[in-house]
Amino acid sequence: MPSASQSGEVPARSKRADALRNQQTLLAAAAEVFVTSGVDAPIREIAAKAGVGMGTIYRNFPTRADLVVAVYRHQVEACAEAGPVLLAGADSPFAALRQWIGLFVDFLVTKHGLAGALQSDSSGFAALHTYFVERLEPVCAQLLDAAVAAGEIRPGTQPYELMRGIGNLCIGRDSDPRYDPRRLIGLLLDGLQQPRSP
Amino acid sequence: MPSASQSGEVPARSKRADALRNQQTLLAAAAEVFVTSGVDAPIREIAAKAGVGMGTIYRNFPTRADLVVAVYRHQVEACAEAGPVLLAGADSPFAALRQWIGLFVDFLVTKHGLAGALQSDSSGFAALHTYFVERLEPVCAQLLDAAVAAGEIRPGTQPYELMRGIGNLCIGRDSDPRYDPRRLIGLLLDGLQQPRSP
DNA sequence: TTACGATACGGAGCGGTGTTCCGCTTTGTC
DNA sequence: GACAAAGCGGAACACCGCTCCGTATCGTAA
């Protein structure tokens, strides 16, 4: 496989110049709209912001997830790559895990509605969940394994379950100031350090 | 307190007989539809199942939350009342807390889409969140306080935050067999038992 | 029993959303 | 400059929540 291809990233050969321009315009507009109206903003709103028709959006990003993934791909990538780096640099594997989860939470919490979209099985969001899991689950697994091997946390925790739980905890952070997912996630990590539950 | 009153429970004097009949029919139909299509099933579907017009639904239950609350009121009530009972009967306050949370999770997990609706700020679901919090938060607070007083868990955890986190963790349980919120909630409880996080 | 106001009912209709589809425009090439 | 292919836009359709009002039903007083 010579080219990067996949979905929204790099040009993918032999597309018309105006099409490429539109793709970039769309990504910029979507990023902007996501900030103010959340990731499930009306398609029409994004189209209007970008100055294109709805057909153009659906042609470039068939499902909503494709658009969201394209917008946040860089940040997800950065988070994924931070895993091994933290593991190499931190005081201990568990410290690395804690820091990495901090990055993940920061990312989710600053993107309005993203956490909710991540588990929403309906709409075209299914692919979003898939992308996040495929990209980040192995990273999380590596950190977990290292911490287990170091004897810092109990074994048996599945990375998928942990990530999904953290994602769920980040849902709806904005709606009530009394709710701060970080405290609960800290509790979860403390729980991991317990040798065994009764 | 002589009368139950409030919203969807007991007759509330001087309503027409057919109206009361319809209210009961609606509750039964809604309960049935919620099982198969989740708590955000189309209003029209519930109306059709009950054999009434949509106007009748909105007259009896102005917001979706009112309908959901009416359908599940008994179970929420039972959960709330179980709190003090467990506290009196269990081996320790923390054991009671654990059992009570088990009841709460069982309830949420068996109602398709309820957990998600609980945090969804949009639609007419806001009142649902309010009802759950008002009814169950004090119960949770009592259990937490008792466990803290017994020295079984660290102080400082807010009941609202804990309940909301548990609710969030229960979201989307059906979509993937690898995800079981109970394990994570167990982890959370283990974390509570830690004296202090670093 | 009848007659009549109050009460409740039903569903057409409105506004908003996702998604499709096809006539028209733009682009790149010969 | 001409012409196919690629791309564009937005009208149109389906679905949903919610409102509103003409009509049907109920309870009661005569």
Short mmCIF file of C-alpha atoms (C1' of nucleotides) in Angstrom, two decimals:
data_model
loop_
_atom_site.label_atom_id
_atom_site.label_comp_id
_atom_site.label_asym_id
_atom_site.label_seq_id
_atom_site.Cartn_x
_atom_site.Cartn_y
_atom_site.Cartn_z
CA MET A 1 0.00 0.00 0.00
CA PRO A 2 1.95 3.01 -1.26
CA SER A 3 -0.31 5.93 -0.30
CA ALA A 4 -1.78 7.03 3.00
CA SER A 5 -5.33 7.15 1.62
CA GLN A 6 -8.01 6.13 4.15
CA SER A 7 -10.52 8.96 4.60
CA GLY A 8 -10.01 12.63 5.25
CA GLU A 9 -6.29 13.05 5.73
CA VAL A 10 -4.04 13.41 2.75
CA PRO A 11 -5.17 14.31 -0.81
CA ALA A 12 -5.61 10.80 -2.21
CA ARG A 13 -4.37 11.12 -5.80
CA SER A 14 -6.24 12.50 -8.76
CA LYS A 15 -8.93 14.60 -7.18
CA ARG A 16 -9.93 17.83 -8.71
CA ALA A 17 -8.39 20.97 -7.28
CA ASP A 18 -11.70 22.54 -6.28
CA ALA A 19 -12.69 19.35 -4.49
CA LEU A 20 -9.55 19.44 -2.39
CA ARG A 21 -10.10 23.09 -1.62
CA ASN A 22 -13.62 22.31 -0.48
CA GLN A 23 -12.42 19.49 1.73
CA GLN A 24 -10.08 21.85 3.55
CA THR A 25 -12.73 24.56 3.81
CA LEU A 26 -15.11 22.02 5.24
CA LEU A 27 -12.67 20.78 7.86
CA ALA A 28 -12.01 24.33 9.01
CA ALA A 29 -15.70 25.19 9.13
CA ALA A 30 -16.59 21.98 10.93
CA ALA A 31 -13.88 22.53 13.54
CA GLU A 32 -15.24 25.98 14.18
CA VAL A 33 -18.87 24.87 14.40
CA PHE A 34 -18.00 21.93 16.67
CA VAL A 35 -16.60 24.36 19.21
CA THR A 36 -19.77 26.42 19.44
CA SER A 37 -22.53 23.94 18.67
CA GLY A 38 -20.97 20.60 19.54
CA VAL A 39 -20.17 17.63 17.33
CA ASP A 40 -23.80 17.02 16.50
CA ALA A 41 -24.44 20.44 15.08
CA PRO A 42 -26.87 20.43 12.14
CA ILE A 43 -25.21 19.49 8.88
CA ARG A 44 -26.80 22.52 7.28
CA GLU A 45 -25.03 24.76 9.76
CA ILE A 46 -21.65 23.36 8.83
CA ALA A 47 -22.47 23.57 5.14
CA ALA A 48 -23.55 27.19 5.52
CA LYS A 49 -20.43 28.09 7.48
CA ALA A 50 -18.27 26.55 4.77
CA GLY A 51 -20.34 28.12 2.01
CA VAL A 52 -21.03 24.79 0.30
CA GLY A 53 -24.08 22.63 -0.27
CA MET A 54 -24.96 19.64 1.85
CA GLY A 55 -24.22 17.31 -1.01
CA THR A 56 -20.59 18.35 -0.81
CA ILE A 57 -20.38 17.37 2.83
CA TYR A 58 -21.89 13.94 2.25
CA ARG A 59 -19.64 13.37 -0.73
CA ASN A 60 -16.47 14.10 1.23
CA PHE A 61 -17.57 12.65 4.57
CA PRO A 62 -20.31 10.08 4.07
CA THR A 63 -21.02 9.72 7.79
CA ARG A 64 -20.81 12.23 10.57
CA ALA A 65 -18.11 10.14 12.16
CA ASP A 66 -15.91 10.56 9.10
CA LEU A 67 -16.07 14.31 9.51
CA VAL A 68 -15.41 14.22 13.24
CA VAL A 69 -12.51 11.85 12.79
CA ALA A 70 -11.00 14.03 10.09
CA VAL A 71 -11.29 17.11 12.30
CA TYR A 72 -9.70 15.52 15.37
CA ARG A 73 -7.35 13.04 13.75
CA HIS A 74 -4.24 15.02 14.61
CA GLN A 75 -5.11 15.25 18.27
CA VAL A 76 -6.02 11.59 18.54
CA GLU A 77 -2.77 10.76 16.85
CA ALA A 78 -0.85 12.95 19.27
CA CYS A 79 -2.53 11.25 22.20
CA ALA A 80 -1.71 7.82 20.82
CA GLU A 81 1.92 8.73 20.27
CA ALA A 82 2.21 10.20 23.75
CA GLY A 83 1.68 6.77 25.28
CA PRO A 84 5.08 5.21 24.60
CA VAL A 85 6.79 8.54 25.23
CA LEU A 86 5.28 8.86 28.67
CA LEU A 87 6.05 5.26 29.44
CA ALA A 88 9.70 5.90 28.63
CA GLY A 89 9.94 9.16 30.54
CA ALA A 90 7.78 8.84 33.61
CA ASP A 91 8.84 7.77 37.09
CA SER A 92 6.90 4.53 36.82
CA PRO A 93 4.51 2.78 34.41
CA PHE A 94 1.57 3.67 36.61
CA ALA A 95 2.58 7.32 36.66
CA ALA A 96 2.73 7.18 32.87
CA LEU A 97 -0.74 5.64 32.75
CA ARG A 98 -2.08 8.35 35.00
CA GLN A 99 -0.58 11.08 32.85
CA TRP A 100 -1.79 9.50 29.63
CA ILE A 101 -5.33 9.24 30.94
CA GLY A 102 -5.04 12.88 31.89
CA LEU A 103 -4.27 13.73 28.28
CA PHE A 104 -7.15 11.63 27.04
CA VAL A 105 -9.57 13.27 29.46
CA ASP A 106 -8.35 16.75 28.60
CA PHE A 107 -9.00 16.00 24.97
CA LEU A 108 -12.50 14.65 25.52
CA VAL A 109 -13.53 17.30 27.97
CA THR A 110 -12.62 20.21 25.74
CA LYS A 111 -14.59 18.89 22.75
CA HIS A 112 -18.21 19.71 23.31
CA GLY A 113 -20.34 16.57 22.98
CA LEU A 114 -17.53 14.32 21.78
CA ALA A 115 -17.67 11.99 24.76
CA GLY A 116 -21.38 11.52 24.29
CA ALA A 117 -20.98 10.88 20.59
CA LEU A 118 -18.35 8.25 21.30
CA GLN A 119 -20.87 5.84 22.77
CA SER A 120 -23.98 6.88 20.88
CA ASP A 121 -24.66 3.78 18.80
CA SER A 122 -27.24 5.52 16.63
CA SER A 123 -26.67 7.88 13.70
CA GLY A 124 -23.46 7.68 11.76
CA PHE A 125 -21.41 7.82 14.94
CA ALA A 126 -20.59 4.13 15.04
CA ALA A 127 -17.41 4.60 13.03
CA LEU A 128 -16.21 7.22 15.49
CA HIS A 129 -16.24 4.74 18.33
CA THR A 130 -14.42 2.25 16.15
CA TYR A 131 -11.70 4.70 15.22
CA PHE A 132 -11.01 5.78 18.77
CA VAL A 133 -10.87 2.22 20.00
CA GLU A 134 -8.64 0.96 17.22
CA ARG A 135 -6.19 3.78 17.62
CA LEU A 136 -6.04 4.20 21.38
CA GLU A 137 -6.86 0.81 22.84
CA PRO A 138 -3.47 -0.70 22.03
CA VAL A 139 -1.74 2.27 23.61
CA CYS A 140 -3.78 1.92 26.76
CA ALA A 141 -3.13 -1.81 26.77
CA GLN A 142 0.60 -1.24 26.64
CA LEU A 143 0.48 1.15 29.59
CA LEU A 144 -1.73 -1.19 31.59
CA ASP A 145 0.46 -4.18 30.92
CA ALA A 146 3.56 -2.28 31.97
CA ALA A 147 1.95 -1.19 35.21
CA VAL A 148 0.80 -4.73 35.92
CA ALA A 149 4.25 -6.08 35.15
CA ALA A 150 5.72 -3.55 37.57
CA GLY A 151 3.32 -4.79 40.23
CA GLU A 152 1.76 -1.36 40.59
CA ILE A 153 -1.81 -2.33 39.73
CA ARG A 154 -3.86 -5.47 39.90
CA PRO A 155 -4.11 -7.55 36.72
CA GLY A 156 -7.34 -8.34 34.88
CA THR A 157 -8.50 -4.92 33.77
CA GLN A 158 -9.43 -4.79 30.11
CA PRO A 159 -8.16 -1.71 28.28
CA TYR A 160 -11.33 -1.44 26.21
CA GLU A 161 -13.47 -1.39 29.29
CA LEU A 162 -11.29 1.14 31.03
CA MET A 163 -11.21 3.52 28.10
CA ARG A 164 -14.88 3.26 27.51
CA GLY A 165 -15.59 3.88 31.18
CA ILE A 166 -13.40 6.95 31.16
CA GLY A 167 -15.14 8.17 28.03
CA ASN A 168 -18.50 7.65 29.66
CA LEU A 169 -17.45 9.53 32.76
CA CYS A 170 -16.58 12.52 30.61
CA ILE A 171 -20.11 12.80 29.26
CA GLY A 172 -22.06 15.90 30.13
CA ARG A 173 -19.34 17.68 32.05
CA ASP A 174 -20.62 21.12 31.07
CA SER A 175 -24.17 20.70 32.33
CA ASP A 176 -23.40 20.92 36.05
CA PRO A 177 -20.47 22.56 37.82
CA ARG A 178 -20.77 20.06 40.66
CA TYR A 179 -19.66 17.29 38.34
CA ASP A 180 -15.98 16.89 37.61
CA PRO A 181 -15.12 13.62 35.89
CA ARG A 182 -11.46 13.94 36.87
CA ARG A 183 -12.17 13.25 40.52
CA LEU A 184 -14.01 10.04 39.72
CA ILE A 185 -11.35 8.94 37.29
CA GLY A 186 -8.81 9.50 40.03
CA LEU A 187 -10.91 7.25 42.23
CA LEU A 188 -10.93 4.62 39.52
CA LEU A 189 -7.15 4.72 39.28
CA ASP A 190 -6.86 4.44 43.04
CA GLY A 191 -9.08 1.39 42.79
CA LEU A 192 -6.73 -0.15 40.27
CA GLN A 193 -3.93 0.07 42.80
CA GLN A 194 -5.83 -2.04 45.31
CA PRO A 195 -4.50 -5.60 45.27
CA ARG A 196 -7.90 -7.26 45.16
CA SER A 197 -11.55 -6.48 45.85
CA PRO A 198 -13.35 -8.40 48.64
CA MET B 1 -48.60 13.37 54.81
CA PRO B 2 -52.10 12.30 53.83
CA SER B 3 -52.07 12.41 50.04
CA ALA B 4 -49.48 11.40 47.49
CA SER B 5 -50.42 14.03 44.90
CA GLN B 6 -47.45 15.35 42.83
CA SER B 7 -47.66 14.33 39.17
CA GLY B 8 -48.49 10.97 37.62
CA GLU B 9 -49.15 8.77 40.62
CA VAL B 10 -52.56 8.78 42.20
CA PRO B 11 -55.81 10.15 40.59
CA ALA B 12 -55.57 13.75 41.82
CA ARG B 13 -59.22 14.56 42.47
CA SER B 14 -61.90 15.46 39.97
CA LYS B 15 -60.57 14.13 36.70
CA ARG B 16 -62.88 12.57 34.22
CA ALA B 17 -63.13 8.81 34.23
CA ASP B 18 -62.01 8.38 30.63
CA ALA B 19 -59.01 10.57 31.30
CA LEU B 20 -57.91 8.36 34.16
CA ARG B 21 -58.42 5.28 32.04
CA ASN B 22 -56.28 6.78 29.32
CA GLN B 23 -53.55 7.66 31.77
CA GLN B 24 -53.33 4.03 32.87
CA THR B 25 -53.45 2.76 29.31
CA LEU B 26 -50.66 5.15 28.42
CA LEU B 27 -48.45 4.07 31.29
CA ALA B 28 -48.84 0.44 30.30
CA ALA B 29 -48.18 1.14 26.64
CA ALA B 30 -45.17 3.32 27.43
CA ALA B 31 -43.67 0.70 29.71
CA GLU B 32 -44.00 -1.84 26.94
CA VAL B 33 -42.54 0.40 24.25
CA PHE B 34 -39.65 1.48 26.50
CA VAL B 35 -38.56 -2.14 26.75
CA THR B 36 -38.35 -2.68 23.03
CA SER B 37 -37.48 0.76 21.67
CA GLY B 38 -35.87 2.49 24.63
CA VAL B 39 -37.00 5.53 26.56
CA ASP B 40 -36.64 7.83 23.57
CA ALA B 41 -38.99 5.92 21.36
CA PRO B 42 -41.05 8.18 19.09
CA ILE B 43 -44.07 9.67 20.83
CA ARG B 44 -46.19 8.54 17.94
CA GLU B 45 -45.21 4.94 18.58
CA ILE B 46 -46.36 5.10 22.18
CA ALA B 47 -49.55 6.86 21.17
CA ALA B 48 -50.27 4.20 18.56
CA LYS B 49 -49.58 1.37 21.00
CA ALA B 50 -51.98 2.92 23.48
CA GLY B 51 -54.54 3.67 20.80
CA VAL B 52 -54.71 7.37 21.63
CA GLY B 53 -53.70 10.56 19.88
CA MET B 54 -50.51 12.40 20.62
CA GLY B 55 -52.44 15.23 22.17
CA THR B 56 -53.50 12.87 24.94
CA ILE B 57 -49.91 12.02 25.76
CA TYR B 58 -48.82 15.62 25.95
CA ARG B 59 -51.84 16.52 28.05
CA ASN B 60 -51.10 13.86 30.64
CA PHE B 61 -47.32 14.02 30.49
CA PRO B 62 -46.19 17.41 29.21
CA THR B 63 -42.55 16.40 28.90
CA ARG B 64 -41.00 13.09 28.07
CA ALA B 65 -39.45 13.04 31.51
CA ASP B 66 -42.87 13.14 33.13
CA LEU B 67 -43.82 9.98 31.30
CA VAL B 68 -40.59 8.20 32.13
CA VAL B 69 -40.82 9.20 35.76
CA ALA B 70 -44.41 7.98 35.98
CA VAL B 71 -43.46 4.65 34.45
CA TYR B 72 -40.51 4.02 36.75
CA ARG B 73 -41.61 5.85 39.88
CA HIS B 74 -42.29 2.67 41.84
CA GLN B 75 -38.86 1.25 41.16
CA VAL B 76 -37.10 4.49 41.99
CA GLU B 77 -39.09 4.68 45.18
CA ALA B 78 -38.16 1.12 46.07
CA CYS B 79 -34.51 1.91 45.48
CA ALA B 80 -34.69 4.99 47.67
CA GLU B 81 -36.38 3.11 50.47
CA ALA B 82 -33.86 0.30 50.29
CA GLY B 83 -31.10 2.66 51.42
CA PRO B 84 -31.95 2.93 55.13
CA VAL B 85 -33.01 -0.71 55.22
CA LEU B 86 -29.67 -1.89 53.91
CA LEU B 87 -27.85 0.43 56.26
CA ALA B 88 -29.67 -1.11 59.20
CA GLY B 89 -29.21 -4.70 58.06
CA ALA B 90 -25.82 -4.95 56.44
CA ASP B 91 -22.54 -5.97 58.07
CA SER B 92 -21.15 -2.46 57.75
CA PRO B 93 -22.09 0.90 56.23
CA PHE B 94 -19.75 0.32 53.34
CA ALA B 95 -21.29 -3.06 52.63
CA ALA B 96 -24.67 -1.35 52.62
CA LEU B 97 -23.40 1.26 50.19
CA ARG B 98 -22.05 -1.43 47.91
CA GLN B 99 -25.34 -3.30 47.93
CA TRP B 100 -27.36 -0.16 47.36
CA ILE B 101 -25.27 0.83 44.39
CA GLY B 102 -25.81 -2.67 43.08
CA LEU B 103 -29.56 -2.09 43.19
CA PHE B 104 -29.21 1.24 41.46
CA VAL B 105 -27.06 -0.23 38.72
CA ASP B 106 -29.41 -3.18 38.21
CA PHE B 107 -32.23 -0.75 37.75
CA LEU B 108 -30.41 1.45 35.26
CA VAL B 109 -28.93 -1.38 33.29
CA THR B 110 -32.23 -3.11 32.65
CA LYS B 111 -33.93 0.01 31.30
CA HIS B 112 -32.85 0.48 27.73
CA GLY B 113 -31.53 3.99 27.23
CA LEU B 114 -32.44 5.29 30.67
CA ALA B 115 -28.89 5.95 31.77
CA GLY B 116 -28.25 7.96 28.64
CA ALA B 117 -31.44 9.93 29.07
CA LEU B 118 -30.46 10.76 32.63
CA GLN B 119 -27.67 13.06 31.54
CA SER B 120 -29.01 14.24 28.21
CA ASP B 121 -29.61 17.91 28.89
CA SER B 122 -31.59 18.44 25.70
CA SER B 123 -35.23 17.56 25.00
CA GLY B 124 -37.66 17.32 27.86
CA PHE B 125 -35.32 15.04 29.76
CA ALA B 126 -34.05 17.69 32.14
CA ALA B 127 -36.80 16.97 34.66
CA LEU B 128 -35.81 13.30 34.67
CA HIS B 129 -32.35 14.10 35.89
CA THR B 130 -33.82 16.39 38.52
CA TYR B 131 -36.21 13.75 39.80
CA PHE B 132 -33.58 11.07 40.14
CA VAL B 133 -31.20 13.39 41.90
CA GLU B 134 -33.75 14.77 44.32
CA ARG B 135 -35.02 11.36 45.27
CA LEU B 136 -31.83 9.35 45.42
CA GLU B 137 -29.07 11.81 46.28
CA PRO B 138 -30.06 12.11 49.94
CA VAL B 139 -30.15 8.34 50.26
CA CYS B 140 -26.70 8.05 48.75
CA ALA B 141 -25.47 10.84 51.00
CA GLN B 142 -26.68 9.02 54.10
CA LEU B 143 -24.87 5.84 53.09
CA LEU B 144 -21.70 7.73 52.25
CA ASP B 145 -21.73 9.63 55.50
CA ALA B 146 -22.21 6.47 57.49
CA ALA B 147 -19.31 4.76 55.75
CA VAL B 148 -17.10 7.78 56.33
CA ALA B 149 -18.12 7.91 59.99
CA ALA B 150 -17.23 4.25 60.32
CA GLY B 151 -13.83 5.00 58.85
CA GLU B 152 -14.38 2.63 55.96
CA ILE B 153 -13.94 5.14 53.15
CA ARG B 154 -12.14 8.42 52.70
CA PRO B 155 -14.16 11.58 53.22
CA GLY B 156 -14.77 14.24 50.59
CA THR B 157 -16.74 12.37 47.96
CA GLN B 158 -19.87 14.21 46.87
CA PRO B 159 -22.95 12.02 46.54
CA TYR B 160 -24.13 13.89 43.48
CA GLU B 161 -20.88 13.31 41.70
CA LEU B 162 -20.76 9.66 42.64
CA MET B 163 -24.31 8.96 41.49
CA ARG B 164 -23.85 10.81 38.28
CA GLY B 165 -20.64 8.97 37.57
CA ILE B 166 -22.32 5.65 38.19
CA GLY B 167 -25.16 6.67 35.92
CA ASN B 168 -22.70 7.63 33.22
CA LEU B 169 -20.85 4.35 33.52
CA CYS B 170 -24.11 2.52 32.85
CA ILE B 171 -24.59 4.20 29.49
CA GLY B 172 -24.54 1.99 26.45
CA ARG B 173 -24.10 -1.30 28.20
CA ASP B 174 -25.97 -3.21 25.48
CA SER B 175 -23.84 -2.09 22.56
CA ASP B 176 -20.77 -4.18 23.36
CA PRO B 177 -20.49 -7.38 25.37
CA ARG B 178 -16.94 -6.48 26.37
CA TYR B 179 -18.23 -3.61 28.44
CA ASP B 180 -19.63 -4.35 31.88
CA PRO B 181 -20.13 -1.23 34.00
CA ARG B 182 -20.26 -3.28 37.18
CA ARG B 183 -16.56 -4.07 37.05
CA LEU B 184 -15.64 -0.40 36.76
CA ILE B 185 -18.04 0.57 39.50
CA GLY B 186 -16.39 -2.05 41.67
CA LEU B 187 -13.07 -0.38 40.90
CA LEU B 188 -14.53 2.97 41.89
CA LEU B 189 -15.67 1.59 45.21
CA ASP B 190 -12.26 0.08 45.81
CA GLY B 191 -10.83 3.50 45.15
CA LEU B 192 -13.08 4.99 47.80
CA GLN B 193 -11.56 2.66 50.36
CA GLN B 194 -8.08 3.99 49.72
CA PRO B 195 -7.11 6.44 52.45
CA ARG B 196 -5.81 9.11 50.11
CA SER B 197 -4.61 9.55 46.54
CA PRO B 198 -1.04 10.83 45.92
"C1'" DT C 1 -84.31 11.70 30.21
"C1'" DT C 2 -82.61 15.44 28.21
"C1'" DA C 3 -79.80 19.31 27.54
"C1'" DC C 4 -75.68 21.76 28.09
"C1'" DG C 5 -71.19 23.43 29.72
"C1'" DA C 6 -66.77 21.57 30.91
"C1'" DT C 7 -63.39 18.45 29.87
"C1'" DA C 8 -60.73 15.62 27.02
"C1'" DC C 9 -59.64 13.74 22.50
"C1'" DG C 10 -57.33 13.22 17.99
"C1'" DG C 11 -54.54 14.24 14.40
"C1'" DA C 12 -53.48 17.82 10.82
"C1'" DG C 13 -49.97 21.00 10.53
"C1'" DC C 14 -45.59 23.50 11.53
"C1'" DG C 15 -40.67 23.83 12.12
"C1'" DG C 16 -36.45 21.47 12.25
"C1'" DT C 17 -33.36 17.69 11.08
"C1'" DG C 18 -30.84 13.80 8.28
"C1'" DT C 19 -30.21 11.98 3.74
"C1'" DT C 20 -30.79 11.31 -1.18
"C1'" DC C 21 -30.69 12.51 -5.97
"C1'" DC C 22 -30.25 14.75 -10.25
"C1'" DG C 23 -29.84 18.86 -13.34
"C1'" DC C 24 -26.29 22.17 -13.73
"C1'" DT C 25 -21.44 24.03 -13.31
"C1'" DT C 26 -16.54 23.65 -13.17
"C1'" DT C 27 -12.29 21.46 -14.34
"C1'" DG C 28 -8.79 19.35 -16.93
"C1'" DT C 29 -7.49 17.65 -21.32
"C1'" DC C 30 -7.09 17.07 -26.28
"C1'" DG D 1 -12.34 26.08 -27.87
"C1'" DA D 2 -14.79 21.82 -27.16
"C1'" DC D 3 -16.14 18.03 -24.53
"C1'" DA D 4 -16.50 14.33 -21.15
"C1'" DA D 5 -15.85 13.52 -16.39
"C1'" DA D 6 -15.93 15.07 -11.87
"C1'" DG D 7 -18.02 17.83 -8.65
"C1'" DC D 8 -21.60 20.95 -6.91
"C1'" DG D 9 -25.92 22.67 -4.80
"C1'" DG D 10 -30.18 22.55 -2.86
"C1'" DA D 11 -34.99 20.89 -3.72
"C1'" DA D 12 -37.35 17.07 -2.07
"C1'" DC D 13 -38.53 13.33 0.95
"C1'" DA D 14 -38.88 10.98 5.39
"C1'" DC D 15 -39.07 11.28 10.22
"C1'" DC D 16 -39.58 13.58 14.58
"C1'" DG D 17 -41.24 16.77 18.48
"C1'" DC D 18 -44.71 19.73 19.62
"C1'" DT D 19 -48.93 22.81 19.19
"C1'" DC D 20 -53.62 23.90 18.40
"C1'" DC D 21 -58.37 23.70 17.66
"C1'" DG D 22 -62.68 21.52 15.83
"C1'" DT D 23 -65.09 17.65 17.58
"C1'" DA D 24 -66.59 13.96 20.76
"C1'" DT D 25 -67.48 12.54 25.35
"C1'" DC D 26 -68.57 13.03 30.18
"C1'" DG D 27 -70.88 14.60 34.30
"C1'" DT D 28 -74.56 17.08 36.06
"C1'" DA D 29 -78.51 19.88 36.82
"C1'" DA D 30 -83.16 20.46 35.42
#
